[in-house]
CSV table of C-alpha atoms in Angstrom, one decimal:
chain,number,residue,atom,x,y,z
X,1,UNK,CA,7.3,16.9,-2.5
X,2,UNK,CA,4.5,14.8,-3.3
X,3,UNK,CA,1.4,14.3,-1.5
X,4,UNK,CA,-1.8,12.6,-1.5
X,5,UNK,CA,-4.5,14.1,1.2
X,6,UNK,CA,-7.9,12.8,2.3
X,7,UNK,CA,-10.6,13.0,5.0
X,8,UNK,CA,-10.1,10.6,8.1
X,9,UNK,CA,-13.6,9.9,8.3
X,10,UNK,CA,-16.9,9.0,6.3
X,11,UNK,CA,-20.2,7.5,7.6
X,12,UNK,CA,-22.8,6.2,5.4
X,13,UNK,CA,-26.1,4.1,6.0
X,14,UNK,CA,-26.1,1.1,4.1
X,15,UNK,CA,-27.6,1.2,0.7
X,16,UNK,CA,-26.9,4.7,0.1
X,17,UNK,CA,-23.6,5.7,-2.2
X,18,UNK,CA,-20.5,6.7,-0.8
X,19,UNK,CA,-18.2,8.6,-1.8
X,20,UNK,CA,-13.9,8.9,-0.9
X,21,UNK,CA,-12.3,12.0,-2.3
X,22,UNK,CA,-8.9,12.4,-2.6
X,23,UNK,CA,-5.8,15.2,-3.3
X,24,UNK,CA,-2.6,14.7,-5.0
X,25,UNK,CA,-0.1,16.6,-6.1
X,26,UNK,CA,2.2,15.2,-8.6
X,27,UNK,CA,0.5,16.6,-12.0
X,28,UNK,CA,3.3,14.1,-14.0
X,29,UNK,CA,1.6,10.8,-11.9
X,30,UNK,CA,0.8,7.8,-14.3
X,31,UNK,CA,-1.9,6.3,-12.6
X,32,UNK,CA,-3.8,6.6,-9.5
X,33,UNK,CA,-5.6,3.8,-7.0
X,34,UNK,CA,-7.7,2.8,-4.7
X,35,UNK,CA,-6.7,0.2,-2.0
X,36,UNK,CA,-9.5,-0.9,0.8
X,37,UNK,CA,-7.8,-2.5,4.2
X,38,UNK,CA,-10.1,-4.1,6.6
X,39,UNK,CA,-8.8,-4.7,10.5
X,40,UNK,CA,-5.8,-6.7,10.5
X,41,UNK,CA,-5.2,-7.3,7.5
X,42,UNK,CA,-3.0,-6.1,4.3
X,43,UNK,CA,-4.1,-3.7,1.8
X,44,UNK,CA,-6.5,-5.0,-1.3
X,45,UNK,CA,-6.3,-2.9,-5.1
X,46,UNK,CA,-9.8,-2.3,-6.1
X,47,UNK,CA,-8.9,-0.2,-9.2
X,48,UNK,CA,-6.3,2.4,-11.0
X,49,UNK,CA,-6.8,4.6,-13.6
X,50,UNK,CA,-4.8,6.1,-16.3
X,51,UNK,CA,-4.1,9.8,-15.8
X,52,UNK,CA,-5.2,10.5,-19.4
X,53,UNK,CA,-9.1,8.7,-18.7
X,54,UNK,CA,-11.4,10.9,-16.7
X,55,UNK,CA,-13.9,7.9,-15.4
X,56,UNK,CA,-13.7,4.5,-14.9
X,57,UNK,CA,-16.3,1.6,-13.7
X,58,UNK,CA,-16.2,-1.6,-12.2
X,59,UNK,CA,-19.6,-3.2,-11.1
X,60,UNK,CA,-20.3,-0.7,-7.8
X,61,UNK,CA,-17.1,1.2,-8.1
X,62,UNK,CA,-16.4,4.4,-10.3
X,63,UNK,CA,-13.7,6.4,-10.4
X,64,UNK,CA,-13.4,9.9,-11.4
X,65,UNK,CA,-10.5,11.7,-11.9
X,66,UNK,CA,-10.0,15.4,-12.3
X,67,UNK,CA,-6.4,15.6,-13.4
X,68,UNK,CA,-7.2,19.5,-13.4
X,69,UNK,CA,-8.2,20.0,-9.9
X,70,UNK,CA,-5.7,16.8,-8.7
X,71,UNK,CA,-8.7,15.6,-7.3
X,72,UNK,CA,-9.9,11.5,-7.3
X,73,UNK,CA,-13.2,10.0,-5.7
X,74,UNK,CA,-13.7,6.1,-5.4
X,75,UNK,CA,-17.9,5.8,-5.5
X,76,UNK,CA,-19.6,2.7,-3.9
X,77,UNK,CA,-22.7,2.1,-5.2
X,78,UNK,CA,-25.6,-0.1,-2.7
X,79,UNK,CA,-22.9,0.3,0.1
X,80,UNK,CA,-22.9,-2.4,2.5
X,81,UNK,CA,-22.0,-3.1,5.8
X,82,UNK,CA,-18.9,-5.6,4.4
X,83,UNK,CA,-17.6,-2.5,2.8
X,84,UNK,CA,-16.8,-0.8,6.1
X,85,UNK,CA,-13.3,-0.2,5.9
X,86,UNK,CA,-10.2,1.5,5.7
X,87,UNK,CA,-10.0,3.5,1.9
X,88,UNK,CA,-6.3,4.8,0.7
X,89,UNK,CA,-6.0,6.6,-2.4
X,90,UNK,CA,-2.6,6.4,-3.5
X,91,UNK,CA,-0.7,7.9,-6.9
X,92,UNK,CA,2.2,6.9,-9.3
X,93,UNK,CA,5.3,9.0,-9.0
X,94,UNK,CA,5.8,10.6,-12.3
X,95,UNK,CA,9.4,10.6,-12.7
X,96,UNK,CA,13.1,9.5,-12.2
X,97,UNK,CA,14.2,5.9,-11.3
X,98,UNK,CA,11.6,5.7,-8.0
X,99,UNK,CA,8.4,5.0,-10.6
X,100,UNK,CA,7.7,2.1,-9.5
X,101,UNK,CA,6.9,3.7,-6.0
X,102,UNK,CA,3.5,4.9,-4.9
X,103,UNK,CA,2.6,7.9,-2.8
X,104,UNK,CA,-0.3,6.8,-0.2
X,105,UNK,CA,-2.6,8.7,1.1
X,106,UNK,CA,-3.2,8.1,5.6
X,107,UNK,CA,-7.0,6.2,4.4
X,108,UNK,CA,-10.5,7.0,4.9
X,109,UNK,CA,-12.0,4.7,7.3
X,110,UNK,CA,-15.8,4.2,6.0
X,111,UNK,CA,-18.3,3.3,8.6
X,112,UNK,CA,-21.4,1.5,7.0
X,113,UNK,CA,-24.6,2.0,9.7
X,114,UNK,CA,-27.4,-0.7,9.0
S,1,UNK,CA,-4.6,-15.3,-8.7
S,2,UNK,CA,-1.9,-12.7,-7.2
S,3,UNK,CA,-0.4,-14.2,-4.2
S,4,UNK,CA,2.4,-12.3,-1.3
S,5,UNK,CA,2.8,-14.1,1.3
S,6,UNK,CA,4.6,-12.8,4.6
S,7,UNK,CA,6.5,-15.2,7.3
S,8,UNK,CA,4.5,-14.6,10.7
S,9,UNK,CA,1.1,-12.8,11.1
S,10,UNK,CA,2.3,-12.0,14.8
S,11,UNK,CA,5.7,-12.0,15.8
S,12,UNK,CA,6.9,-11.0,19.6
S,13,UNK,CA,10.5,-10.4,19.7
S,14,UNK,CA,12.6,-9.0,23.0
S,15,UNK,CA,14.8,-5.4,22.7
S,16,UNK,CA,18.2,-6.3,21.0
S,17,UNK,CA,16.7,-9.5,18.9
S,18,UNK,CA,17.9,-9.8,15.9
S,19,UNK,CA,14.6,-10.4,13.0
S,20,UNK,CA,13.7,-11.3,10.1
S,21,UNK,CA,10.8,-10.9,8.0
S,22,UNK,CA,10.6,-12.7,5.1
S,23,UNK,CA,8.3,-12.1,2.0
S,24,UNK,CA,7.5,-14.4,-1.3
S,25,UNK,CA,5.6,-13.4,-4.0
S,26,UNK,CA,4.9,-16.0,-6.9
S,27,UNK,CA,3.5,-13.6,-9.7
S,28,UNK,CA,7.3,-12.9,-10.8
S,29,UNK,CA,7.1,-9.2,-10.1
S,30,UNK,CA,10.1,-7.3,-10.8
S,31,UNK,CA,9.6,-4.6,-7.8
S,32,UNK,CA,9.6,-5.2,-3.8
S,33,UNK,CA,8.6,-3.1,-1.3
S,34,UNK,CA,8.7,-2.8,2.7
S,35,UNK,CA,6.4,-0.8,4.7
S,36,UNK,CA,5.4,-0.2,8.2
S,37,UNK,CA,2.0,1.0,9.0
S,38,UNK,CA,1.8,3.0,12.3
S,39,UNK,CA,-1.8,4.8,13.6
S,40,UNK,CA,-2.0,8.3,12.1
S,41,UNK,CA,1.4,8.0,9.9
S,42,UNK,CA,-0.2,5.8,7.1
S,43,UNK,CA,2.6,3.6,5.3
S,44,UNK,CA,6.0,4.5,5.0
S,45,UNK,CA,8.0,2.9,3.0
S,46,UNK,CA,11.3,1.3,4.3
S,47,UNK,CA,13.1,-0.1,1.4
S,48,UNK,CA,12.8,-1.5,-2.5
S,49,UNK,CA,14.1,-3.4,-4.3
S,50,UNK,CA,13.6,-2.9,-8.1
S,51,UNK,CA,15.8,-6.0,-8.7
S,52,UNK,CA,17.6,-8.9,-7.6
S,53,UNK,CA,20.3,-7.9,-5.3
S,54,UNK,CA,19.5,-4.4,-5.5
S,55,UNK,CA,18.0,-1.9,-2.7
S,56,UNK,CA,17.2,1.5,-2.8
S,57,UNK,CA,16.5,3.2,0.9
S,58,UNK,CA,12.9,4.4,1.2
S,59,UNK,CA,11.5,7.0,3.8
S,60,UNK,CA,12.8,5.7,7.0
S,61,UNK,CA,15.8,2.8,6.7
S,62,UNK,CA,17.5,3.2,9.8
S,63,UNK,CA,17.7,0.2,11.8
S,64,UNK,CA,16.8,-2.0,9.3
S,65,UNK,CA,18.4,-3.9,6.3
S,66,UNK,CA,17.2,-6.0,3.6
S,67,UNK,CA,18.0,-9.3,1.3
S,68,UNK,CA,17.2,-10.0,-1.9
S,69,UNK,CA,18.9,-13.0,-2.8
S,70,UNK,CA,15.9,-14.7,-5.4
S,71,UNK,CA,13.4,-12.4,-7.6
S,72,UNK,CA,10.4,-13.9,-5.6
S,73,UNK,CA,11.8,-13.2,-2.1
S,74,UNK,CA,12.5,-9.9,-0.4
S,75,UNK,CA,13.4,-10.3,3.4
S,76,UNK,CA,13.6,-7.4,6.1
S,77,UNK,CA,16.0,-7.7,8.8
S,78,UNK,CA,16.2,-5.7,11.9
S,79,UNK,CA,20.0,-5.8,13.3
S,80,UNK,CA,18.8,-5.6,16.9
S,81,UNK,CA,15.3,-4.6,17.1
S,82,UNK,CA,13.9,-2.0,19.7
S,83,UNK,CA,10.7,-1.0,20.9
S,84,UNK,CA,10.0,1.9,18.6
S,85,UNK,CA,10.0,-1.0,16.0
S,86,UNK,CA,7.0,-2.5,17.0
S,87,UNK,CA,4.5,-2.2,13.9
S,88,UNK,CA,2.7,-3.2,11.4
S,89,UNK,CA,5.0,-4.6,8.6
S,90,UNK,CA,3.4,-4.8,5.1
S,91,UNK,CA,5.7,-6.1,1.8
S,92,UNK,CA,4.1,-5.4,-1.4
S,93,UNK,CA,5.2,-6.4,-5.2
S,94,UNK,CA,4.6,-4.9,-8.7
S,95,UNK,CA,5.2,-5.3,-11.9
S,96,UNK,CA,6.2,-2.2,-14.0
S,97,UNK,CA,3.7,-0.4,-15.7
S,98,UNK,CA,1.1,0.4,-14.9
S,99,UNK,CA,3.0,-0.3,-11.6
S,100,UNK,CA,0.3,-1.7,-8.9
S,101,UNK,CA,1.1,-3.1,-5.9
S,102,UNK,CA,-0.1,-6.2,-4.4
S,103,UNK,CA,0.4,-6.3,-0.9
S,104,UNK,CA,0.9,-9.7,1.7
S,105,UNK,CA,-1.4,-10.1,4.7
S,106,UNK,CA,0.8,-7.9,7.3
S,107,UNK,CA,3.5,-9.0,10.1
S,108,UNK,CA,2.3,-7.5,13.8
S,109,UNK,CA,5.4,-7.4,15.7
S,110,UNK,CA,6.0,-6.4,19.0
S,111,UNK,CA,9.2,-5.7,20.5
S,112,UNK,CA,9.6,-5.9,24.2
């Protein structure tokens, strides 16, 4: 079935780049996003792109997508300390009735050091 | 701006209660969703809801139900909650294409 894996863990010192990878494995998926989810709260879209774009950018995000590989990464640009949170990739499901549904990934908790 | 709004923040409940977890969105999204968020299972989804008065079972629907009565309101109900129920409870809404989900705040519940 379908499946969307990343890394548990990334830890970056603030102003450098990070960067959240990400597998899927539904080749037919629409789109693909990125959610953030800071402690106690609910999960916040930061972007999606289009299966047929390879790159997209909004102020210190960019996306890449390889649909080739199945592989996305979410890049944050200047990364600050209010970044620090949990990451979850997550991807359309191509087909059927159920496309409204997305496939998460179990997050990527960034760690921002000053 | 994109607004879901969920019932309770925190919610403590005793084994056998019966609860209900309501959810309003006002962006008049056709698609509803229920999730629980555990520690090291991520989010699984327990129902949708891709229409008024429909719902389609997710991942893991047993011991709950749902209600959706109005297009802006999806309720979850737990027919007599037990401790393995005790979560984090996330609703989420969408449009259709290109199908992104905006998700409430969160319900903590605890079940004792």
């Amino acid at each position: 079935g379908e499946d969307v894996e990343q890394s548990l863990f990334l830890s970056v010192r603030e102003g450098d780049s990070s960067v959240i990878n990400c597998t899927y494995t539904d080749s037919s998926s629409t789109y693909l996003y990125w959610y953030k989810q800071e402690p106690g709260a609910g999960l916040q879209l930061l972007t999606y792109i289009f299966s047929n774009m390879d790159m997209k950018q909004d102020q210190r995000l960019t996306v890449l997508l390889n649909k080739k590989d199945k592989h996305l990464s979410l890049r944050i640009a200047d990364t600050q300390t209010g970044d620090s949170a949990i990451y979850f990739c997550a991807e359309s499901i191509g087909d059927g009735g159920s496309q409204g549904n997305l496939i998460f990934g179990k997050g990527t908790k960034l760690s921002v050091k000053p | 701006d994109v607004k879901v709004t969920q019932s309770s923040r925190y919610l403590v409940k005793r084994t056998g209660e019966k609860v209900f977890l309501e959810c309003v969105q006002d962006m008049d999204h056709e698609n509803m969703f229920w999730y629980r968020q555990d520690p090291g299972l991520g989010l699984r989804l327990i129902y949708f809801s891709y229409d008024v008065k429909m719902k389609e079972k997710g991942d893991i629907p047993e011991g709950y139900s749902v209600s959706r009565e109005k297009k802006e309101r999806f309720s979850l109900i737990l027919e007599s909650a037990s401790t393995n129920q005790t979560s984090m409870y996330l609703c989420a809404s969408s449009r259709d294409s290109p199908y992104e989900q905006y998700f409430g705040p969160g319900t903590r519940l605890t079940v004792t």
